[in-house]
Tab-separated table of C-alpha atoms and ligand atoms in Angstrom:
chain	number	residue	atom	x	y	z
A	1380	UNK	CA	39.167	44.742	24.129
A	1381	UNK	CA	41.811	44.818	26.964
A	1382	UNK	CA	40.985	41.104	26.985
A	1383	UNK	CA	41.121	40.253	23.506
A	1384	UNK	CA	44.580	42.337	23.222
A	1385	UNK	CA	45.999	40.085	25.875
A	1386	UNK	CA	44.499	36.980	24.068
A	1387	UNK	CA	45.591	37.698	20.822
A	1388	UNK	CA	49.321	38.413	22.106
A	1389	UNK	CA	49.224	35.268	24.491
A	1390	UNK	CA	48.808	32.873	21.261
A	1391	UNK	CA	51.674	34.756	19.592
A	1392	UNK	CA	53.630	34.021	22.878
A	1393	UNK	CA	52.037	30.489	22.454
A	1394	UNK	CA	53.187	30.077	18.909
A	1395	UNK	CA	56.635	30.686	19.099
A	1396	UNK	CA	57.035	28.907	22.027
A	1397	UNK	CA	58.392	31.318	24.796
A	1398	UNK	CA	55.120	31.435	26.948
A	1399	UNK	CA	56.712	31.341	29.674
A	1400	UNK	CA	57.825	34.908	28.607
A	1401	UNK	CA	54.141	36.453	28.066
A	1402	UNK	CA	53.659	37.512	32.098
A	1403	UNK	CA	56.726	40.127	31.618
A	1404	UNK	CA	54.600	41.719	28.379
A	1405	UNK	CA	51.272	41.968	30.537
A	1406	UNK	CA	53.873	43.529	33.410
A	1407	UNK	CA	55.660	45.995	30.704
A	1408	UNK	CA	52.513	46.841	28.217
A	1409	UNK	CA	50.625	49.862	28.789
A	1410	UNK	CA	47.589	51.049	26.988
A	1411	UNK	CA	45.391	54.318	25.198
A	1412	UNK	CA	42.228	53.804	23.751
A	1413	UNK	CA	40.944	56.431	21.182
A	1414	UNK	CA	37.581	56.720	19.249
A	1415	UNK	CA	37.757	57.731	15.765
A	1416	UNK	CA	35.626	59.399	13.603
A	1417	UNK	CA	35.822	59.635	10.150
A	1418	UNK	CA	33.591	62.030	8.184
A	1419	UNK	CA	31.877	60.964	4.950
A	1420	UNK	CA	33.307	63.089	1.925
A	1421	UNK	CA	31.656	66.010	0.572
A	1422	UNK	CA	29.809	64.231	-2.562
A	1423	UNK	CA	28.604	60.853	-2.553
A	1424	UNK	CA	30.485	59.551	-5.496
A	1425	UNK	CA	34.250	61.242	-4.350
A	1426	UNK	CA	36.292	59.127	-1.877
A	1427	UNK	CA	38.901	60.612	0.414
A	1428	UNK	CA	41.583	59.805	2.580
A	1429	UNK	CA	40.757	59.854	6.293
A	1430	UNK	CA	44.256	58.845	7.292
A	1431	UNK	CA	47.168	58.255	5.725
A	1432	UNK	CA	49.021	55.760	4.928
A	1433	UNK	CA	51.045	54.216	7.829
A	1434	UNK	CA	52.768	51.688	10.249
A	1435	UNK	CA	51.230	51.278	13.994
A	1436	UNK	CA	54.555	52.482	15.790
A	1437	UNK	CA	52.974	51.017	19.373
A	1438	UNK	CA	53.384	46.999	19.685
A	1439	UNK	CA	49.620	45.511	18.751
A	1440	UNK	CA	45.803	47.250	17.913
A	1441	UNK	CA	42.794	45.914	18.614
A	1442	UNK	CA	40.115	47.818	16.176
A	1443	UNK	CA	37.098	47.732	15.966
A	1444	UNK	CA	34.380	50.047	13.503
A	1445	UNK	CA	31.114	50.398	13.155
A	1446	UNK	CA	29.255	49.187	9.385
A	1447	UNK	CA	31.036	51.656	7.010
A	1448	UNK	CA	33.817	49.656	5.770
A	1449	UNK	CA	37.007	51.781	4.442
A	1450	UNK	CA	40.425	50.037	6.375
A	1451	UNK	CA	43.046	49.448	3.645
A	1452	UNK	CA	45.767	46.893	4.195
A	1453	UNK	CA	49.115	47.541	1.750
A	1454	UNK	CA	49.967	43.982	0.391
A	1455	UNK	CA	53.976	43.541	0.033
A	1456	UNK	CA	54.351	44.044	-3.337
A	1457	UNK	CA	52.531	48.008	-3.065
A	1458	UNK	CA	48.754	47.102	-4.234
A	1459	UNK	CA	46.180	48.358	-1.725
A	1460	UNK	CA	43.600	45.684	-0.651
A	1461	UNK	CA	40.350	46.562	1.135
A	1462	UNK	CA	39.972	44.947	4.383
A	1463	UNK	CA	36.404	43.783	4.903
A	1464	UNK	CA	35.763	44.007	8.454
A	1465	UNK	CA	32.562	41.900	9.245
A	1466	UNK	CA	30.191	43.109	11.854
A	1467	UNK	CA	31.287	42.904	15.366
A	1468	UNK	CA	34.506	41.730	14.191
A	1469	UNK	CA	37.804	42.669	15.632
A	1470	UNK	CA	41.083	43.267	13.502
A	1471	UNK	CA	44.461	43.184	15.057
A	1472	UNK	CA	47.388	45.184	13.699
A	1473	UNK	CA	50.940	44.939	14.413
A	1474	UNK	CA	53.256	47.670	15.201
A	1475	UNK	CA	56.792	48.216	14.945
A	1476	UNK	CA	57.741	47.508	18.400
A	1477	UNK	CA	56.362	43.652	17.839
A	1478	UNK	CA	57.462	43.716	14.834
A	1479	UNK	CA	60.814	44.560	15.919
A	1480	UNK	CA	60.135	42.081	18.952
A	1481	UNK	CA	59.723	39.382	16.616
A	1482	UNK	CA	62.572	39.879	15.281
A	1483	UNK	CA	60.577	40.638	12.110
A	1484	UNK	CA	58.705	37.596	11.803
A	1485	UNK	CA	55.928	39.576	12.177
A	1486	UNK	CA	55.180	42.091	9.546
A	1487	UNK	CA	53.738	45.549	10.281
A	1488	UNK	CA	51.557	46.188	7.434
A	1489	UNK	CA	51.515	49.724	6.346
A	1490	UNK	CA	46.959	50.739	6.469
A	1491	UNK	CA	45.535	53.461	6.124
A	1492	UNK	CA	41.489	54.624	5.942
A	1493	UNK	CA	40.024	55.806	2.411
A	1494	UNK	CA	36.137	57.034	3.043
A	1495	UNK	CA	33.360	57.576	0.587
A	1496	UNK	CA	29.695	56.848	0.685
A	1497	UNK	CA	27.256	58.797	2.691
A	1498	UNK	CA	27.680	57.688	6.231
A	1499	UNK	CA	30.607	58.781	8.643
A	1500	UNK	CA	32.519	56.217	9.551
A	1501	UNK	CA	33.422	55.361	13.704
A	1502	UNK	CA	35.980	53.180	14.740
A	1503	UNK	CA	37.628	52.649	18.134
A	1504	UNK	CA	41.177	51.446	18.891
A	1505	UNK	CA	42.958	49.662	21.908
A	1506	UNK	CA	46.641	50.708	20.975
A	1507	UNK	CA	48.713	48.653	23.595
A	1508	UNK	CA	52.562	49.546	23.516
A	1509	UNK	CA	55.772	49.074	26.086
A	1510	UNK	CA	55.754	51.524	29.218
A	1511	UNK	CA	57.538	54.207	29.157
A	1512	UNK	CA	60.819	53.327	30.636
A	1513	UNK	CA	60.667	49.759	28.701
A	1514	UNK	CA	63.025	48.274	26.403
A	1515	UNK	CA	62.012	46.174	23.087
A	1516	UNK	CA	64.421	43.458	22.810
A	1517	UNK	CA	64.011	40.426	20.821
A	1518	UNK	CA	64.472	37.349	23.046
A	1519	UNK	CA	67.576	35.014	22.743
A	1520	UNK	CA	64.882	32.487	21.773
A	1521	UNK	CA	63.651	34.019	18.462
A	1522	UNK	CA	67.429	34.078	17.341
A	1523	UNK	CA	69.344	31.769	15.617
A	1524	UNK	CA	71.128	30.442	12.432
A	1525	UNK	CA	67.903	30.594	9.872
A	1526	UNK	CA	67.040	34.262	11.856
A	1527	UNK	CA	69.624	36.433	12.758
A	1528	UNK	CA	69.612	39.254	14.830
A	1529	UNK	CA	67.429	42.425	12.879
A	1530	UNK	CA	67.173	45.436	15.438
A	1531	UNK	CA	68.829	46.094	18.290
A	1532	UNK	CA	67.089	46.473	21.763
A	1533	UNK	CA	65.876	50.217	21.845
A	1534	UNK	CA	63.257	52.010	24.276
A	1535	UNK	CA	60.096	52.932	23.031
A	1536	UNK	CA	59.552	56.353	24.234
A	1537	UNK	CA	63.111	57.189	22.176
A	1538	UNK	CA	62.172	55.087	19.088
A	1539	UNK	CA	58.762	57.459	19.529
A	1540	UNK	CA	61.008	60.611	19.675
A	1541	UNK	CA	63.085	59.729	16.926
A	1542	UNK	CA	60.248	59.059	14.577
A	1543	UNK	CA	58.065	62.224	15.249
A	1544	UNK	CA	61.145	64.459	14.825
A	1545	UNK	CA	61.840	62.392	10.832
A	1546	UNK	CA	58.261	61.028	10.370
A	1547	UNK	CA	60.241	58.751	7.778
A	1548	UNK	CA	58.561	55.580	6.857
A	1549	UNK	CA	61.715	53.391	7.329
A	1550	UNK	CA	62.171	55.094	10.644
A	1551	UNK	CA	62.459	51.549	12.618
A	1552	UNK	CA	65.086	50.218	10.057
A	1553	UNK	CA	66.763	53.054	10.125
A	1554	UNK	CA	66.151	53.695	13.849
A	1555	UNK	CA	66.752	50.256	15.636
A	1556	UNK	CA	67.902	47.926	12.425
A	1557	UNK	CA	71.056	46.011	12.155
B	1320	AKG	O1	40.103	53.558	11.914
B	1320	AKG	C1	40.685	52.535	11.585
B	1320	AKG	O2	40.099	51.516	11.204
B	1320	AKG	C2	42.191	52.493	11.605
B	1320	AKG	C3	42.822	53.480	12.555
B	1320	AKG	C4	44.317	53.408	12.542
B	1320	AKG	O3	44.927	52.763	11.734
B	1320	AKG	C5	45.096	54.139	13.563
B	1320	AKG	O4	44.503	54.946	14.306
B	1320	AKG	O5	46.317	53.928	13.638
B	1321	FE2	FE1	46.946	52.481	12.308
């Protein structure tokens, strides 16, 4: 997954153009990986929410689940959309930190997990995010005219302290936005 996390952000590296830039995120990028469980609700026909609603704060997730289906994505304009994640499949999420990186051209889609059925529900998660003492800060070359500056360069331990003490769903706006 470590592999695939590395991959995944090497091609967005690749497609803006600044790979020469993508050996400083490998150097600055630490990682956790957490299993998940998710138990199946009470009575077969209920559904229920097994987490709620929410941006990845860290910079990119790898998931991956086993065959009970039950990731939501939050399209832009507020409908929830199921997210059918094939077998043996991978899905990537971005965070605020790359989305901030990006200088928002990459959106962090609010998810969140809604179970029902009779089978729990397992999924893992390699959440990969900037060390400790690391600063997001969108490079000069994802700046100009057409996109002006959108958050100013903040470290990710204090964005992580700022949003745990307001838990506020706008925290990087409010938090790092210009
Ligand atoms: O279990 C999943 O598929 C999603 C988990 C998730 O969004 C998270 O842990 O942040
Ligand atoms: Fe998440």
């Amino acid at each position: 997954m470590q592999e695939l996390n590395f991959l995944v952000m090497k091609m967005i590296y690749e497609s803006f153009g600044i790979e020469k830039l993508y050996g400083s995120f490998v150097e600055e990028t630490s990682s956790i990986f957490r299993i998940m469980k998710y138990r199946a609700p009470p009575g077969a026909t209920e559904s229920s929410i097994g987490l709620v609603a929410h941006t990845d704060k860290n910079a990119i997730t790898i998931l991956c689940q086993n065959e009970v289906q039950g990731l939501e994505i939050q399209t832009k304009n507020g409908d929830w959309a199921q997210a059918i994640v094939p077998e043996n499949a991978f899905t990537a999420v971005v965070g605020d930190a790359l989305k901030a990186w990006s200088n928002g051209r990459l959106h962090a889609a609010r998810h969140r997990v809604v179970i029902s059925g009779e089978n729990d529900r397992y999924s893992c998660g390699l959440f990969s995010m900037p060390k400790e003492e690391a600063v997001v800060e969108v490079p000069d070359e994802l700046v100009d005219k057409e996109h002006p500056l959108q958050y100013r360069p903040f470290n990710y331990s204090d964005y992580i302290s700022y949003f745990v003490s307001k838990l506020s769903d706008d925290a990087l706006e409010i938090y790092a936005g210009i």
